[in-house]
Coordinates of C-alpha atoms in Angstrom, one line a residue:
M1031 CA -0.1 0.0 0.1
K1032 CA 1.4 3.4 -1.0
S1033 CA 1.9 5.9 1.9
I1034 CA 0.9 9.4 1.2
Y1035 CA 1.5 12.7 3.0
L1036 CA -1.1 14.8 2.9
M1037 CA 0.0 18.5 3.3
G1038 CA -2.0 21.7 3.3
S1039 CA -3.0 24.1 5.7
L1040 CA -4.2 24.0 9.3
R1041 CA -7.0 26.2 8.7
N1042 CA -8.5 24.0 5.9
P1043 CA -11.4 21.7 7.1
K1044 CA -11.3 20.1 3.9
I1045 CA -7.7 18.0 4.9
P1046 CA -9.4 15.3 7.0
E1047 CA -12.4 15.0 4.1
I1048 CA -9.9 14.5 1.5
G1049 CA -7.5 12.0 3.9
N1050 CA -10.8 10.0 4.4
Q1051 CA -11.4 9.9 0.4
L1052 CA -8.0 8.4 -0.2
R1053 CA -8.1 6.2 2.4
D1054 CA -11.4 5.0 0.9
S1055 CA -9.1 4.3 -2.1
R1056 CA -6.7 2.5 -0.4
F1057 CA -4.0 4.5 0.2
D1058 CA -1.9 5.1 3.7
V1059 CA -2.7 8.8 4.5
F1060 CA -0.7 10.6 7.0
D1061 CA -2.7 13.8 7.8
D1062 CA -2.2 13.6 11.9
W1063 CA -0.4 16.8 12.0
F1064 CA -4.1 18.5 11.5
S1065 CA -5.0 17.4 15.0
A1066 CA -2.7 20.2 16.5
G1067 CA -5.8 22.5 15.2
P1068 CA -6.4 25.9 13.1
I1069 CA -4.2 27.9 15.8
A1070 CA -1.2 25.9 16.6
D1071 CA 1.3 27.7 14.8
D1072 CA -0.5 31.1 16.6
S1073 CA -0.2 29.3 20.1
W1074 CA 3.1 28.6 19.5
R1075 CA 4.4 32.2 18.6
Y1076 CA 2.6 33.6 21.4
Y1077 CA 4.3 31.2 23.9
E1078 CA 7.6 31.8 22.4
K1079 CA 7.4 35.7 22.1
E1080 CA 5.8 35.5 26.0
R1081 CA 9.2 33.9 26.8
G1082 CA 11.2 36.7 24.9
H1083 CA 12.4 34.4 22.3
T1084 CA 12.9 35.8 18.5
Y1085 CA 11.5 33.8 15.7
Q1086 CA 15.3 32.4 15.4
Q1087 CA 15.5 31.4 19.0
A1088 CA 11.9 29.8 18.6
L1089 CA 12.8 27.6 15.6
E1090 CA 15.7 26.3 17.6
G1091 CA 13.9 25.2 20.5
L1092 CA 12.4 21.9 21.7
A1093 CA 8.9 22.6 20.7
A1094 CA 9.4 23.7 17.0
Q1095 CA 12.3 20.6 17.1
H1096 CA 9.8 18.0 18.0
V1097 CA 7.3 19.0 15.6
F1098 CA 9.7 19.6 12.8
N1099 CA 11.4 16.0 13.3
F1100 CA 7.7 14.4 13.9
D1101 CA 7.0 16.0 10.0
L1102 CA 10.2 14.9 8.6
W1103 CA 10.2 11.4 9.7
H1104 CA 6.4 11.0 8.1
L1105 CA 7.8 12.7 5.0
T1106 CA 11.1 10.3 5.2
R1107 CA 8.9 7.5 5.2
C1108 CA 6.4 8.3 2.7
D1109 CA 6.0 7.1 -0.8
L1110 CA 4.5 10.1 -2.5
G1111 CA 2.9 13.8 -1.2
V1112 CA -0.1 15.6 -2.2
L1113 CA -0.3 19.3 -1.2
V1114 CA -4.1 20.6 -0.8
L1115 CA -4.4 24.1 -1.8
P1116 CA -5.1 26.6 0.0
A1117 CA -1.8 26.2 1.6
G1118 CA 1.0 28.2 3.4
K1119 CA 4.7 28.2 3.5
S1120 CA 5.2 25.1 5.4
S1121 CA 3.3 22.9 3.2
H1122 CA 5.0 24.3 -0.1
L1123 CA 8.5 23.8 1.5
E1124 CA 7.3 19.9 2.1
L1125 CA 6.2 19.4 -1.3
G1126 CA 9.7 20.8 -2.6
W1127 CA 11.2 18.5 0.0
I1128 CA 9.4 15.5 -1.1
I1129 CA 10.1 16.3 -5.0
G1130 CA 13.9 16.9 -4.4
Q1131 CA 14.0 13.4 -2.6
N1132 CA 12.7 12.1 -6.2
K1133 CA 9.2 11.2 -4.9
P1134 CA 6.2 11.9 -6.6
G1135 CA 4.4 15.3 -5.5
Y1136 CA 0.6 16.0 -6.5
V1137 CA -1.1 19.2 -5.9
L1138 CA -4.9 19.3 -5.6
M1139 CA -6.3 22.9 -6.2
D1140 CA -9.8 24.3 -7.4
N1141 CA -9.3 25.4 -11.1
P1142 CA -7.6 28.9 -10.3
E1143 CA -8.2 32.1 -12.0
R1144 CA -4.5 33.0 -11.3
W1145 CA -2.2 30.8 -12.9
D1146 CA 1.5 29.6 -11.6
V1147 CA 4.0 28.2 -14.3
M1148 CA 5.8 26.6 -11.1
Y1149 CA 3.3 24.2 -10.4
Q1150 CA 5.5 22.2 -13.2
F1151 CA 7.7 20.7 -10.2
A1152 CA 4.7 18.9 -9.1
T1153 CA 4.0 15.7 -10.6
K1154 CA 0.6 16.3 -11.7
V1155 CA -1.9 19.2 -10.7
A1156 CA -5.6 18.0 -10.1
F1157 CA -8.8 20.0 -10.0
T1158 CA -10.9 17.3 -8.0
T1159 CA -10.3 14.6 -5.5
P1160 CA -11.6 12.0 -7.8
E1161 CA -9.4 13.2 -10.4
L1162 CA -6.6 13.4 -8.2
V1163 CA -7.6 9.5 -6.8
E1164 CA -7.7 8.2 -10.4
M1165 CA -3.9 9.8 -11.3
L1166 CA -2.8 8.2 -7.9
Q1167 CA -4.1 5.0 -8.9
G1168 CA -1.0 4.7 -11.3
E1169 CA 1.1 4.9 -8.4
L1170 CA -0.3 1.5 -6.9
P1171 CA 1.8 -1.7 -7.3

């Protein structure tokens, strides 16, 4: 069974739904990062600022290192990645890391009004979850 690292925004309520649809299609999906909730990054920032830390110091802290290593472990073990838009900087960095490891990296987005040529780095771009599932079926053994 192919393992998918599902990337996206903590504020995108569609992540669990898309994860479940991929699981229903016989994929092993990692989307547990979503359980931290929509304000996880804001809470971490607030906590670190209250401690008097700069952003650079906060990145070196145990909390940031723990979260980073947790995600990196799952990025390393996955067979491929799927970025669900809209998403922020972290997700795009994760997609770039996956592609840099010579793993397939897909993007799921609504049909955009504004086009961006750099999504050519992705293996493929899908506009619906059923279309994505069909593309991913080619990744199954």
